[in-house]
PDB file of C-alpha atoms in Angstrom:
ATOM      1  CA  MET A 179      35.565  24.096   5.824  1.00 52.00           C
ATOM      2  CA  ASN A 180      32.338  22.514   7.158  1.00 58.00           C
ATOM      3  CA  LYS A 181      29.408  24.758   6.194  1.00 65.00           C
ATOM      4  CA  ARG A 182      26.533  24.792   8.694  1.00 66.00           C
ATOM      5  CA  TYR A 183      23.171  23.671   7.316  1.00 61.00           C
ATOM      6  CA  THR A 184      20.516  26.391   7.215  1.00 70.00           C
ATOM      7  CA  VAL A 185      16.826  25.784   6.707  1.00 67.00           C
ATOM      8  CA  ASP A 186      15.408  27.024   3.390  1.00 79.00           C
ATOM      9  CA  PHE A 187      12.217  28.424   4.928  1.00 83.00           C
ATOM     10  CA  ALA A 188      10.615  29.525   1.646  1.00 90.00           C
ATOM     11  CA  GLY A 189      11.364  26.157   0.031  1.00 88.00           C
ATOM     12  CA  ILE A 190       9.992  24.097   2.885  1.00 87.00           C
ATOM     13  CA  MET A 191       6.840  26.242   3.057  1.00 93.00           C
ATOM     14  CA  ARG A 192       6.231  25.647  -0.680  1.00 96.00           C
ATOM     15  CA  LEU A 193       6.639  21.928  -0.031  1.00 96.00           C
ATOM     16  CA  TYR A 194       4.184  22.073   2.908  1.00 95.00           C
ATOM     17  CA  GLU A 195       1.651  23.936   0.737  1.00 98.00           C
ATOM     18  CA  THR A 196       1.980  21.434  -2.120  1.00 97.00           C
ATOM     19  CA  ASN A 197       1.623  18.490   0.254  1.00 97.00           C
ATOM     20  CA  TYR A 198      -1.493  20.070   1.772  1.00 98.00           C
ATOM     21  CA  ALA A 199      -3.068  20.586  -1.657  1.00 96.00           C
ATOM     22  CA  ASN A 200      -2.297  16.990  -2.661  1.00 94.00           C
ATOM     23  CA  LEU A 201      -3.559  15.492   0.617  1.00 94.00           C
ATOM     24  CA  LEU A 202      -6.814  17.434   0.836  1.00 92.00           C
ATOM     25  CA  PRO A 203      -8.713  15.477  -1.847  1.00 89.00           C
ATOM     26  CA  LEU A 204      -7.583  12.187  -0.287  1.00 91.00           C
ATOM     27  CA  LEU A 205      -9.103  12.902   3.130  1.00 92.00           C
ATOM     28  CA  PRO A 206     -12.323  11.172   4.157  1.00 92.00           C
ATOM     29  CA  LYS A 207     -15.468  13.213   3.519  1.00 89.00           C
ATOM     30  CA  THR A 208     -15.901  13.893   7.244  1.00 89.00           C
ATOM     31  CA  ASP A 209     -13.117  14.774   9.643  1.00 88.00           C
ATOM     32  CA  ARG A 210     -14.080  12.564  12.556  1.00 95.00           C
ATOM     33  CA  VAL A 211     -11.372  10.748  14.469  1.00 97.00           C
ATOM     34  CA  GLY A 212     -11.150   7.176  13.199  1.00 96.00           C
ATOM     35  CA  ASP A 213     -12.448   7.930   9.693  1.00 95.00           C
ATOM     36  CA  GLU A 214     -10.234   6.298   7.092  1.00 94.00           C
ATOM     37  CA  CYS A 215      -9.777   5.546   3.419  1.00 92.00           C
ATOM     38  CA  VAL A 216      -7.843   2.866   1.581  1.00 90.00           C
ATOM     39  CA  TYR A 217      -6.390   3.651  -1.843  1.00 88.00           C
ATOM     40  CA  LYS A 218      -4.814   1.384  -4.416  1.00 87.00           C
ATOM     41  CA  VAL A 219      -2.044   2.315  -6.826  1.00 86.00           C
ATOM     42  CA  PHE A 220      -0.990  -0.597  -9.003  1.00 83.00           C
ATOM     43  CA  GLU A 221      -0.538  -3.506  -6.577  1.00 81.00           C
ATOM     44  CA  HIS A 222       0.112  -1.290  -3.537  1.00 83.00           C
ATOM     45  CA  GLU A 223      -2.518  -0.252  -1.011  1.00 88.00           C
ATOM     46  CA  TYR A 224      -2.253   2.891   1.089  1.00 89.00           C
ATOM     47  CA  GLN A 225      -4.317   3.631   4.165  1.00 92.00           C
ATOM     48  CA  LEU A 226      -5.107   7.059   5.560  1.00 95.00           C
ATOM     49  CA  ARG A 227      -6.719   7.487   9.004  1.00 96.00           C
ATOM     50  CA  ILE A 228      -7.723  10.620  10.900  1.00 97.00           C
ATOM     51  CA  THR A 229      -6.262  10.444  14.407  1.00 97.00           C
ATOM     52  CA  GLU A 230      -7.022  13.970  15.636  1.00 97.00           C
ATOM     53  CA  SER A 231      -9.376  16.661  14.454  1.00 97.00           C
ATOM     54  CA  THR A 232      -9.769  20.203  15.763  1.00 96.00           C
ATOM     55  CA  ARG A 233     -11.162  23.395  14.315  1.00 93.00           C
ATOM     56  CA  TYR A 234      -7.909  24.403  12.611  1.00 96.00           C
ATOM     57  CA  THR A 235      -5.928  21.172  12.324  1.00 97.00           C
ATOM     58  CA  THR A 236      -6.297  17.550  11.329  1.00 97.00           C
ATOM     59  CA  VAL A 237      -3.741  14.861  12.122  1.00 97.00           C
ATOM     60  CA  ILE A 238      -3.608  11.828   9.875  1.00 97.00           C
ATOM     61  CA  GLU A 239      -1.634   8.621   9.738  1.00 95.00           C
ATOM     62  CA  LEU A 240      -0.664   7.486   6.272  1.00 94.00           C
ATOM     63  CA  TRP A 241       0.960   4.151   5.580  1.00 92.00           C
ATOM     64  CA  GLN A 242       1.458   1.489   2.987  1.00 89.00           C
ATOM     65  CA  ARG A 243      -0.463  -1.617   3.854  1.00 85.00           C
ATOM     66  CA  ALA A 244       1.788  -4.633   4.291  1.00 73.00           C
ATOM     67  CA  VAL A 245       2.379  -6.876   1.349  1.00 68.00           C
ATOM     68  CA  GLY A 246       3.620 -10.268   2.422  1.00 73.00           C
ATOM     69  CA  GLU A 247       5.846 -10.623   5.430  1.00 75.00           C
ATOM     70  CA  LEU A 248       7.604  -7.252   5.477  1.00 75.00           C
ATOM     71  CA  PRO A 249       8.798  -6.143   8.919  1.00 78.00           C
ATOM     72  CA  ASP A 250       7.110  -3.002  10.292  1.00 75.00           C
ATOM     73  CA  TYR A 251      10.237  -0.876  10.045  1.00 75.00           C
ATOM     74  CA  LEU A 252      10.279  -1.291   6.258  1.00 79.00           C
ATOM     75  CA  ILE A 253       6.666  -0.193   5.769  1.00 82.00           C
ATOM     76  CA  PRO A 254       6.404   3.543   5.035  1.00 84.00           C
ATOM     77  CA  ARG A 255       4.371   5.191   7.800  1.00 89.00           C
ATOM     78  CA  LEU A 256       3.921   8.912   8.393  1.00 93.00           C
ATOM     79  CA  THR A 257       1.948  11.091  10.772  1.00 94.00           C
ATOM     80  CA  VAL A 258       1.023  14.380   9.161  1.00 96.00           C
ATOM     81  CA  ARG A 259      -0.576  17.499  10.669  1.00 96.00           C
ATOM     82  CA  LEU A 260      -2.670  19.601   8.303  1.00 98.00           C
ATOM     83  CA  TYR A 261      -3.034  23.263   9.309  1.00 98.00           C
ATOM     84  CA  HIS A 262      -6.243  24.377   7.587  1.00 97.00           C
ATOM     85  CA  ASP A 263      -5.886  28.082   8.346  1.00 97.00           C
ATOM     86  CA  ALA A 264      -2.387  28.237   6.837  1.00 97.00           C
ATOM     87  CA  ARG A 265      -3.154  25.542   4.206  1.00 98.00           C
ATOM     88  CA  VAL A 266       0.038  23.572   4.918  1.00 98.00           C
ATOM     89  CA  ALA A 267       0.792  19.969   5.855  1.00 98.00           C
ATOM     90  CA  GLU A 268       3.825  18.983   7.932  1.00 94.00           C
ATOM     91  CA  VAL A 269       5.169  15.511   8.680  1.00 93.00           C
ATOM     92  CA  CYS A 270       5.265  15.061  12.475  1.00 89.00           C
ATOM     93  CA  THR A 271       6.640  11.522  12.639  1.00 84.00           C
ATOM     94  CA  ALA A 272       8.193   9.159  10.131  1.00 81.00           C
ATOM     95  CA  GLN A 273       8.863   5.497  10.859  1.00 71.00           C
ATOM     96  CA  GLN A 274      10.403   5.471  14.342  1.00 65.00           C
ATOM     97  CA  ILE A 275      11.399   9.152  14.250  1.00 63.00           C
ATOM     98  CA  SER A 276       9.160  11.442  16.247  1.00 67.00           C
ATOM     99  CA  ARG A 277       9.422  15.160  16.962  1.00 70.00           C
ATOM    100  CA  LEU A 278      11.519  15.958  13.955  1.00 66.00           C
ATOM    101  CA  LYS A 279      13.779  18.953  14.442  1.00 65.00           C
ATOM    102  CA  PRO A 280      14.259  21.473  11.629  1.00 63.00           C
ATOM    103  CA  ARG A 281      18.023  20.923  11.791  1.00 63.00           C
ATOM    104  CA  TYR A 282      20.389  18.358  13.290  1.00 60.00           C
ATOM    105  CA  ASP A 283      24.060  18.611  14.074  1.00 66.00           C
ATOM    106  CA  TYR A 284      25.991  15.971  12.184  1.00 67.00           C
ATOM    107  CA  PRO A 285      27.111  13.478  13.215  1.00 71.00           C
ATOM    108  CA  ASN A 286      24.567  12.806  15.958  1.00 62.00           C
ATOM    109  CA  LEU A 287      23.674   9.801  18.109  1.00 69.00           C
ATOM    110  CA  ARG A 288      20.715   8.698  15.961  1.00 61.00           C
ATOM    111  CA  MET A 289      22.529   9.468  12.707  1.00 59.00           C
ATOM    112  CA  HIS A 290      19.784  11.770  11.413  1.00 57.00           C
ATOM    113  CA  GLN A 291      20.701  13.797   8.357  1.00 63.00           C
ATOM    114  CA  LYS A 292      21.225  17.529   8.859  1.00 69.00           C
ATOM    115  CA  ASP A 293      17.983  18.181   6.959  1.00 69.00           C
ATOM    116  CA  GLU A 294      16.031  15.106   8.114  1.00 71.00           C
ATOM    117  CA  LYS A 295      12.756  17.021   8.529  1.00 78.00           C
ATOM    118  CA  HIS A 296      12.971  18.445   5.028  1.00 76.00           C
ATOM    119  CA  GLN A 297      13.770  14.988   3.625  1.00 82.00           C
ATOM    120  CA  VAL A 298      10.734  13.272   5.182  1.00 87.00           C
ATOM    121  CA  ASN A 299       8.461  16.082   3.980  1.00 91.00           C
ATOM    122  CA  ARG A 300       9.964  15.738   0.500  1.00 91.00           C
ATOM    123  CA  PHE A 301       9.370  11.962   0.755  1.00 90.00           C
ATOM    124  CA  LEU A 302       5.681  12.669   1.473  1.00 95.00           C
ATOM    125  CA  GLY A 303       5.587  14.971  -1.553  1.00 95.00           C
ATOM    126  CA  ASP A 304       7.215  12.344  -3.769  1.00 93.00           C
ATOM    127  CA  TRP A 305       4.897   9.646  -2.435  1.00 90.00           C
ATOM    128  CA  LEU A 306       1.797  11.756  -3.105  1.00 92.00           C
ATOM    129  CA  ALA A 307       3.057  12.683  -6.585  1.00 90.00           C
ATOM    130  CA  TYR A 308       3.627   8.994  -7.370  1.00 87.00           C
ATOM    131  CA  CYS A 309       0.143   8.062  -6.180  1.00 85.00           C
ATOM    132  CA  LEU A 310      -1.586  10.914  -8.011  1.00 83.00           C
ATOM    133  CA  LYS A 311       0.383  10.347 -11.229  1.00 85.00           C
ATOM    134  CA  ASN A 312      -0.324   6.626 -11.302  1.00 83.00           C
ATOM    135  CA  GLY A 313      -4.025   6.820 -10.605  1.00 73.00           C
ATOM    136  CA  ILE A 314      -5.349   6.411  -7.115  1.00 71.00           C
ATOM    137  CA  SER A 315      -8.544   4.401  -6.900  1.00 58.00           C
ATOM    138  CA  LYS A 316     -10.660   4.316  -3.783  1.00 52.00           C
ATOM    139  CA  GLN A 317     -10.700   0.766  -2.471  1.00 52.00           C
ATOM    140  CA  SER A 318     -13.237   1.436   0.259  1.00 50.00           C
ATOM    141  CA  VAL A 319     -15.911   3.951   1.099  1.00 48.00           C
ATOM    142  CA  CYS A 320     -14.507   7.074   2.738  1.00 60.00           C
TER     143      CYS A 320
END
């Protein structure tokens, strides 16, 4: 029997809250559109740029800066919306995937996983944990 995927709302909200807490100290000191920071972890550089800023939300782009001749589709790139009133951060787009749905039927035309949205938010959490564990250093003035 094929069991239908159901969203673990409590689990995903915990993940959103953790991602928010881990992202907050990495944001530029001001929340103006275009403000950015570059961080270095080992030999990798990560760039964070504010693309939208309102009273209750901030949208950022976060990506690994290219090393060598990697094609764009292999470079991790996320757009994340931070909801300051709720203190959560949610991935809006990942790579070429935009408007992530909470659940996908499987199989589907784009071959998204049933829990694709949860997976990209978990990827952000893992990425932030890796960066924080291995010592982020500010490469440029934020």
